[in-house]
XYZ file of C-alpha atoms in Angstrom:
414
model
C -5.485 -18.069 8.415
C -4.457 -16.886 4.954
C -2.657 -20.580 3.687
C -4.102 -23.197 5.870
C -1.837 -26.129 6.631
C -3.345 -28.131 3.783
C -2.536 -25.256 1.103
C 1.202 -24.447 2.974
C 2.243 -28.479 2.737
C 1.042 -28.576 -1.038
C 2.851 -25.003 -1.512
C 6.107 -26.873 -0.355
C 5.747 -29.664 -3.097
C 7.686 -28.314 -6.074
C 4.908 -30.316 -8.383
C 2.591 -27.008 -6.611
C 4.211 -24.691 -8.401
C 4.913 -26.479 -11.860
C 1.255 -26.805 -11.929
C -0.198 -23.257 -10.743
C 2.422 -21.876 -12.930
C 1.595 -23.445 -16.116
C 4.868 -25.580 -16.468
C 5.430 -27.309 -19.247
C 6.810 -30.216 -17.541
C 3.858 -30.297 -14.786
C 2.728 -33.817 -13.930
C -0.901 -34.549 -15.808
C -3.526 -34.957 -13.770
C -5.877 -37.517 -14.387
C -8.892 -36.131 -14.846
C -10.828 -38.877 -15.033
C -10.078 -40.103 -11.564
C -12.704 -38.859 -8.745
C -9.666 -38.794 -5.772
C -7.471 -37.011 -7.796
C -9.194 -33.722 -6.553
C -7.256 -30.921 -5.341
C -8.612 -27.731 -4.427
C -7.592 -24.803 -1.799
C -9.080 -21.845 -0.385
C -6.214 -18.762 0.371
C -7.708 -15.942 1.602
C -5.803 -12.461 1.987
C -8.127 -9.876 4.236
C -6.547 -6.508 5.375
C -9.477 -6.160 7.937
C -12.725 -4.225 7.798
C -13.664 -6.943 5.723
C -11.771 -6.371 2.925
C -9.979 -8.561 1.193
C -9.177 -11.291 -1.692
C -9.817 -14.739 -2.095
C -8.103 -17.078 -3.960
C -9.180 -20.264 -5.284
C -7.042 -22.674 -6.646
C -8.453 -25.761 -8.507
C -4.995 -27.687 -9.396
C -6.392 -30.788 -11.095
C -8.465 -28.517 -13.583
C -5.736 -25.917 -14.001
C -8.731 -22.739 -12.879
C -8.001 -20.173 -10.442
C -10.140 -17.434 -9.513
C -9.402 -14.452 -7.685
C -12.974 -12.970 -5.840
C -13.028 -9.421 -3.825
C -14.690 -9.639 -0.181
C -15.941 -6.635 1.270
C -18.922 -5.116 3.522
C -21.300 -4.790 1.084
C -21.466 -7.856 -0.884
C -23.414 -10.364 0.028
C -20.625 -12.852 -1.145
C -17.326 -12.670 -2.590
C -17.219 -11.116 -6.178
C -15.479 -12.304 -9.023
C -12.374 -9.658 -9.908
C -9.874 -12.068 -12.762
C -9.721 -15.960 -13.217
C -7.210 -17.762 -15.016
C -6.677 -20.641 -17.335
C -5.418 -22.291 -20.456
C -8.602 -21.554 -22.323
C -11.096 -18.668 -21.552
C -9.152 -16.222 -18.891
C -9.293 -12.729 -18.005
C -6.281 -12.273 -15.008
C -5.617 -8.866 -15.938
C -7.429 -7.092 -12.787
C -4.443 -5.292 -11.169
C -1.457 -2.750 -11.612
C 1.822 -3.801 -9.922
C 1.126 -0.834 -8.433
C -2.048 -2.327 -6.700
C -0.267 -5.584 -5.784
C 2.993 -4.940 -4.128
C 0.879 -2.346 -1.871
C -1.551 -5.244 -0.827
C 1.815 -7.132 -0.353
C 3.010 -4.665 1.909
C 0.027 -4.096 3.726
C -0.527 -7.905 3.877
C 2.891 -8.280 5.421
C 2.055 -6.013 7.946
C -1.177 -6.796 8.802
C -0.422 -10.680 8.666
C 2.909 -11.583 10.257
C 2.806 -15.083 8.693
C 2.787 -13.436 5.168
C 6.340 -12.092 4.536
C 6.883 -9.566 1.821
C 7.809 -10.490 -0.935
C 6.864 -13.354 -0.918
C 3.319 -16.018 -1.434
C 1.399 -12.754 -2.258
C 3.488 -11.862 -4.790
C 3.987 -15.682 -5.925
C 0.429 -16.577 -6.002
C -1.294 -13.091 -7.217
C 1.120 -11.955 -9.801
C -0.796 -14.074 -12.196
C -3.691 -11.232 -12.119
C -1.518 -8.515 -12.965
C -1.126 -6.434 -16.295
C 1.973 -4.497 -17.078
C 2.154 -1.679 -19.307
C 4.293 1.270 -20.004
C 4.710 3.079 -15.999
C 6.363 -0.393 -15.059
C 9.356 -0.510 -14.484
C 11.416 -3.752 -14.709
C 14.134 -2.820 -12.343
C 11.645 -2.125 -9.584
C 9.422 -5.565 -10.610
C 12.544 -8.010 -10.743
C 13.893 -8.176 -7.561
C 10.765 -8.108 -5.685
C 9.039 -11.422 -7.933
C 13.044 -13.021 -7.920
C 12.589 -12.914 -3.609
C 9.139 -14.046 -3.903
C 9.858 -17.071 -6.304
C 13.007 -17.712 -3.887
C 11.058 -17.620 -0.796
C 8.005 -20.245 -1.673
C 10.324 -22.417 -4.751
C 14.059 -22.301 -3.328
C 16.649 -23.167 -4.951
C 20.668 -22.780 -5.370
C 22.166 -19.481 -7.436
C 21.347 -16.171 -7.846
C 19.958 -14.117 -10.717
C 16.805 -13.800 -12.674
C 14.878 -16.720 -11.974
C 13.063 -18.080 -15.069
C 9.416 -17.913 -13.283
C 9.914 -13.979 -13.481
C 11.337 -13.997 -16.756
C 7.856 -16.641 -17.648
C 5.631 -14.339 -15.957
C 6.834 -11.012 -16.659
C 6.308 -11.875 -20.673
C 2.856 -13.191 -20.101
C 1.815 -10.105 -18.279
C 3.637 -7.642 -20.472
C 1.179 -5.888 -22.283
C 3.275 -2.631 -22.974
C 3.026 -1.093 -26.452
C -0.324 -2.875 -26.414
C -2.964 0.367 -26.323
C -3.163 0.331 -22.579
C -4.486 3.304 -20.824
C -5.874 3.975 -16.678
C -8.565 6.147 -16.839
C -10.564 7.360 -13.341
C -14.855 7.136 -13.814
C -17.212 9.349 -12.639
C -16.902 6.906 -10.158
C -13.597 7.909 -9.081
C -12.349 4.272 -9.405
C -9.855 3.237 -12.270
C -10.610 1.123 -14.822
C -8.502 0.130 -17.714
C -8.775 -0.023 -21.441
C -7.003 -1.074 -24.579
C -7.282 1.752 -27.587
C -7.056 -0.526 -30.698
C -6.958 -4.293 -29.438
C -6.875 -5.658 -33.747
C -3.594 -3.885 -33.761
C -1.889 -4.742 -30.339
C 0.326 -7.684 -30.210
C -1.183 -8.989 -27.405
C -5.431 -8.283 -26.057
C -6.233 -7.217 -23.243
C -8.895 -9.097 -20.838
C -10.008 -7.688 -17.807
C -13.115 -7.457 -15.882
C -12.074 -3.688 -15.172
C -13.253 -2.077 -18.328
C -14.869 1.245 -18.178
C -18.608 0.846 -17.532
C -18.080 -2.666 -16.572
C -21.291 -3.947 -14.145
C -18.708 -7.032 -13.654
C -16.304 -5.914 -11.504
C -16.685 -4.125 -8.084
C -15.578 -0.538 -8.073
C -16.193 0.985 -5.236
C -15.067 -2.176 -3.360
C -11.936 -2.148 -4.983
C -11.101 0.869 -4.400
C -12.214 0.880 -0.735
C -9.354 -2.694 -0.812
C -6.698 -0.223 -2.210
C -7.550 2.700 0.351
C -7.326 -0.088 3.575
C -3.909 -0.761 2.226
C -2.541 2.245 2.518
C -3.675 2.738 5.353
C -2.381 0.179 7.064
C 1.184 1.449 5.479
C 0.472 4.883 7.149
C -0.354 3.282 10.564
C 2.817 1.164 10.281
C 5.115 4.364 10.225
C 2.570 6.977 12.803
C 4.798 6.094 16.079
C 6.050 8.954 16.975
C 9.203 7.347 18.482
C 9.963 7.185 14.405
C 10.755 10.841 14.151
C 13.531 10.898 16.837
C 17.080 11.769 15.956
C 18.991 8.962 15.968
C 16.537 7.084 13.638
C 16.331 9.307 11.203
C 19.970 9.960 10.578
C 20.755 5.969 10.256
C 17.341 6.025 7.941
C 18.765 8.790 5.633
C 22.337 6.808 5.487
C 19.689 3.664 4.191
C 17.976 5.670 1.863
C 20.999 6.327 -0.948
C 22.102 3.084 -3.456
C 24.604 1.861 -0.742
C 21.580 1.814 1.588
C 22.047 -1.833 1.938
C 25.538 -1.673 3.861
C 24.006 0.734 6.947
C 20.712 -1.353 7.987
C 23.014 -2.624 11.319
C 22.678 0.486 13.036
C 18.571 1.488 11.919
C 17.651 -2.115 12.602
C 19.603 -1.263 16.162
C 17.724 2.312 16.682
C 14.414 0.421 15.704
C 14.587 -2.652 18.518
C 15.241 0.019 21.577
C 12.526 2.620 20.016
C 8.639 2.152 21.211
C 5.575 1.484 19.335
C 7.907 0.809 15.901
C 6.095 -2.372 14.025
C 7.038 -5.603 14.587
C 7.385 -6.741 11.470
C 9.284 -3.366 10.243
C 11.937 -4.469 12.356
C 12.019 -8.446 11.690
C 12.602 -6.987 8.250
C 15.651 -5.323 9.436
C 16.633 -7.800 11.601
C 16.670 -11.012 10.287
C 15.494 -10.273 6.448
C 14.564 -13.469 4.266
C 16.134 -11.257 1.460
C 17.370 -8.176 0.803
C 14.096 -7.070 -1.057
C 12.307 -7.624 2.318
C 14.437 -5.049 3.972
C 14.004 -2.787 1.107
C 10.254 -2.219 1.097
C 11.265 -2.110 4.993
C 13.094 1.140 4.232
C 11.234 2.331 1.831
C 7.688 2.470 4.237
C 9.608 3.442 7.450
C 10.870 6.490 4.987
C 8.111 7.286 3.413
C 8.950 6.941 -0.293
C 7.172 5.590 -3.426
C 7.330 1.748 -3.632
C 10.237 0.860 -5.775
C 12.099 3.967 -5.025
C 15.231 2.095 -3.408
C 14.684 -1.072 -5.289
C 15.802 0.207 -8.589
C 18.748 2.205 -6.148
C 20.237 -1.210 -4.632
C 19.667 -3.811 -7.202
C 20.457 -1.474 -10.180
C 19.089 -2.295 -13.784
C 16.995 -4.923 -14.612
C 18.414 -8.519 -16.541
C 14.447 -7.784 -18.672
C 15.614 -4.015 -19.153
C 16.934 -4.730 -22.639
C 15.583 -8.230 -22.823
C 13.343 -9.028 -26.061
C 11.609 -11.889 -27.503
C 10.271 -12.873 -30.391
C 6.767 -15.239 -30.814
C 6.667 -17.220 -34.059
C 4.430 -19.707 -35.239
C 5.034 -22.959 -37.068
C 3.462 -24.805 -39.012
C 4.448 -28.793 -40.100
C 3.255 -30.459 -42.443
C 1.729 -33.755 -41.217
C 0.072 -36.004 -43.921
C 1.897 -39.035 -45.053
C 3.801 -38.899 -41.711
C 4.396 -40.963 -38.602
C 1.737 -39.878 -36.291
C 4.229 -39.203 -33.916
C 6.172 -37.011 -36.131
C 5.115 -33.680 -34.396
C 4.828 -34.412 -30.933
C 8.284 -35.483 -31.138
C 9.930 -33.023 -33.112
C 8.057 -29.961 -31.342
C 9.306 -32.014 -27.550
C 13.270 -31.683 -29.277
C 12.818 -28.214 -30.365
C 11.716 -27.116 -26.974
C 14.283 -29.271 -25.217
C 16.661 -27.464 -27.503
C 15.343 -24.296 -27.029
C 15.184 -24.454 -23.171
C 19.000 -25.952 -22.527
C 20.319 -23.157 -24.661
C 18.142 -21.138 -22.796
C 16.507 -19.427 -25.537
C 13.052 -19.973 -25.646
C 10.298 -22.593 -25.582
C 8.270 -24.638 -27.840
C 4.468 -25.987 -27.458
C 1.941 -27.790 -30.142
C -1.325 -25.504 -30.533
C -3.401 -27.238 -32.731
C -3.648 -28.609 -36.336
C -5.652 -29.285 -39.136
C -7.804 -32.647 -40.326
C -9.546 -33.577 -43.881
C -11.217 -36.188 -44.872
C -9.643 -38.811 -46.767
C -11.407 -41.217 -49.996
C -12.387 -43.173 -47.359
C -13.772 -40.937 -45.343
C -11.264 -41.115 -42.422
C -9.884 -38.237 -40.099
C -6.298 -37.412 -41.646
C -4.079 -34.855 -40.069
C -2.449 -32.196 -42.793
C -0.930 -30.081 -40.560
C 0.428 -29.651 -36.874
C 0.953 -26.025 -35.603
C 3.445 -24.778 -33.190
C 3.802 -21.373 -30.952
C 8.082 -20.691 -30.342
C 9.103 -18.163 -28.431
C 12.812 -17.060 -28.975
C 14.728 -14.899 -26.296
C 17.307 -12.362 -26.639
C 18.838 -13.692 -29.727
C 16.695 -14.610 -32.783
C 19.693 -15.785 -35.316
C 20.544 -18.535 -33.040
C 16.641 -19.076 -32.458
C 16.068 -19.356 -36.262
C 19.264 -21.574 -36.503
C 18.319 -23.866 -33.783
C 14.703 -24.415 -35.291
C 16.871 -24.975 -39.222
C 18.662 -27.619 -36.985
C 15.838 -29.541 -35.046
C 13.845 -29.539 -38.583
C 16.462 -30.858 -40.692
C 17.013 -33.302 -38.044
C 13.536 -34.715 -38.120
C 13.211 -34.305 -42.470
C 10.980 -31.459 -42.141
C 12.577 -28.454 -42.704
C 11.249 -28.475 -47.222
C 7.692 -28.550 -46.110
C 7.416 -26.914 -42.807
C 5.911 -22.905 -42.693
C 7.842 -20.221 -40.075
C 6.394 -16.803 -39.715
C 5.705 -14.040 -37.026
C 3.161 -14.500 -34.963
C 0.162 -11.348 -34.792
C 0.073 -8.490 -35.365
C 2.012 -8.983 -38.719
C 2.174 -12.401 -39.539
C 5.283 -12.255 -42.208
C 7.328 -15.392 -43.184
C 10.400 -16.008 -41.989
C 12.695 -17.907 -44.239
C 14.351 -21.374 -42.484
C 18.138 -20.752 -42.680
């Protein structure tokens, strides 16, 4: 069973996903308190014995993502994630929503999109063949199916991922080994923006190749077997699958969901998609496989362009000077500029360290607290917003704003 009924209750806490997700306002676990152990095993196989493992340690904030397959003797290691030492960048998009798919229709109980997408996004890294109107829709369902919620739009776990992962413009390049598996590379990490760290480096005696690759291979597969029944190739299917397959696809699923249910051998779960959909997405990549065509090919048709198309952002770094104050002078004033930042819904705010010296006495004083801001979309108002929250708190004269890396210039405070 891929979520056991431990790991499906705990998904339906909404505490789950403020945690797994890195939420800023996630409860704290005590760490110091033996009960307060949480741990869970989700395992995704596609059969032959291939598949991935996830292991989620909640309390400790550590998830690691192993590979199972014939040959190893045990599951292997691919990407872990944390606040501290991590390397989640194991997969392409690519990579994922096909183990999704295949997932979906290998596993009933695993709708696409959906927990796959939810739970293994974190081990993805984007770079410049992803597209953001394909991505969006599919990780908006996902977040929708496990963390629902009232509205529509881009939901702000996409928007939170989907910068973390982003690594375009960062050096990033495929390349296939003598091996015949791909691994990836960064070309000049000092100048990227952001570094890339993956187990999947060229020459890497880390991560499992050929394994991999034999994962990826299952997966399609399974997609192929899902569309073989010959029943899919008669005449009245494949004239309501071409009226599907254009950008007003959406309003003619009645009559291929119709075709589908009185046809033989068609998968199940093909026509659940159809039939009674969770989301529109799901009946997309429904389409899509029962047609044939490149994941993401009728995505970007029915949902159109992308809310991250155009969307920028902007990661500064402040840095407050601290001696002679309250000691709760940061904390607090970092807390109202995120508060700020998030209810005008452009950006976010966290403390990232600081600076001590030694006083006559020889006591620990703090100098200096720093601060990593991210501003969305519009950086005027950003830059105004942090003038305002600094003035408000008297710090505004002695507090330092600049760029964060690769060119760390200073920005004036309006």
């Amino acid at each position: 069973m891929p979520l056991d009924d431990a790991l499906t209750t705990r998904m339906a806490d909404p505490d789950f996903w403020a945690a797994y997700l890195f939420e800023d306002d996630a409860p704290e676990p005590d760490l110091d308190d033996e009960d307060d152990e949480e741990s869970f095993i989700a395992e995704f196989q596609v059969g032959e014995g291939l598949g991935l493992v996830l292991d989620l340690d909640i309390v400790t904030g550590y998830f690691d993502l192993a590979l199972t397959a014939p040959e190893l003797a045990e599951p292997i290691t691919v990407g872990w994630d944390d606040q501290a030492h991590f390397h989640p960048h194991t997969m392409r998009w690519s990579e994922l929503d096909l183990l999704a798919r295949a997932l979906a229709l290998h596993d009933p109980r695993l709708r696409h999109p959906g927990p796959v997408l939810a739970l293994l996004a974190r081990f993805v890294v984007l770079d410049e063949q992803d597209d953001p109107d394909v991505i969006t829709p599919l990780m908006d369902a996902a977040f929708q199916l496990v963390r629902p919620r009232p509205g529509t739009g881009l939901r702000p776990e996409t928007r939170d991922w989907f910068e973390l992962r982003d690594l375009r413009g960062c050096g990033l390049r495929w390349t296939t080994g003598d091996n015949g598996c791909l691994a990836v590379e960064q070309a000049d990490p000092d100048s990227a923006p952001h570094d890339l760290y993956s187990l999947r480096t060229p020459g890497s005696s880390d991560f499992p190749f050929a394994a991999w690759t034999a994962l990826v291979n299952r997966a399609e597969q399974i997609l192929a077997g899902a569309t073989a029944a010959p029943s899919l190739r008669a005449p009245a299917i494949r004239t309501a699958l071409d009226r599907c397959t254009t950008a007003e696809g959406r309003a003619h699923l009645e009559p291929l969901a119709a075709a589908l249910q009185t046809a033989k051998a068609v998968h199940p779960v093909l026509v659940r998609a159809l039939t009674e959909p969770v989301s529109r997405a799901e009946s997309c990549w429904a389409v899509e496989t029962l047609a044939g065509l490149p994941g993401g090919t009728l995505v970007k048709q029915w949902y159109g362009p992308s809310p991250l198309a155009g969307a920028q952002s902007w990661e500064l770094c402040l840095t407050l000077a601290t001696q002679d104050r309250p000691a709760e002078h940061a904390r607090l004033l970092i807390s109202d500029l995120n508060d700020a930042l998030k209810q005008e819904g452009l950006g976010r705010a966290e403390i990232t360290g600081g600076t001590t010296r030694r006083d006559a006495l020889g006591r620990q004083v703090n100098v200096s607290t720093s601060a990593a801001i991210l501003v969305r979309d519009e950086l005027p108002r950003g830059l105004s917003l942090i003038s305002q929250i600094l003035r408000r708190h008297n710090a505004a004269d002695t507090a330092e704003l600049r760029h964060a890396a690769p060119s760390p210039a200073s920005i004036p405070i309006p």
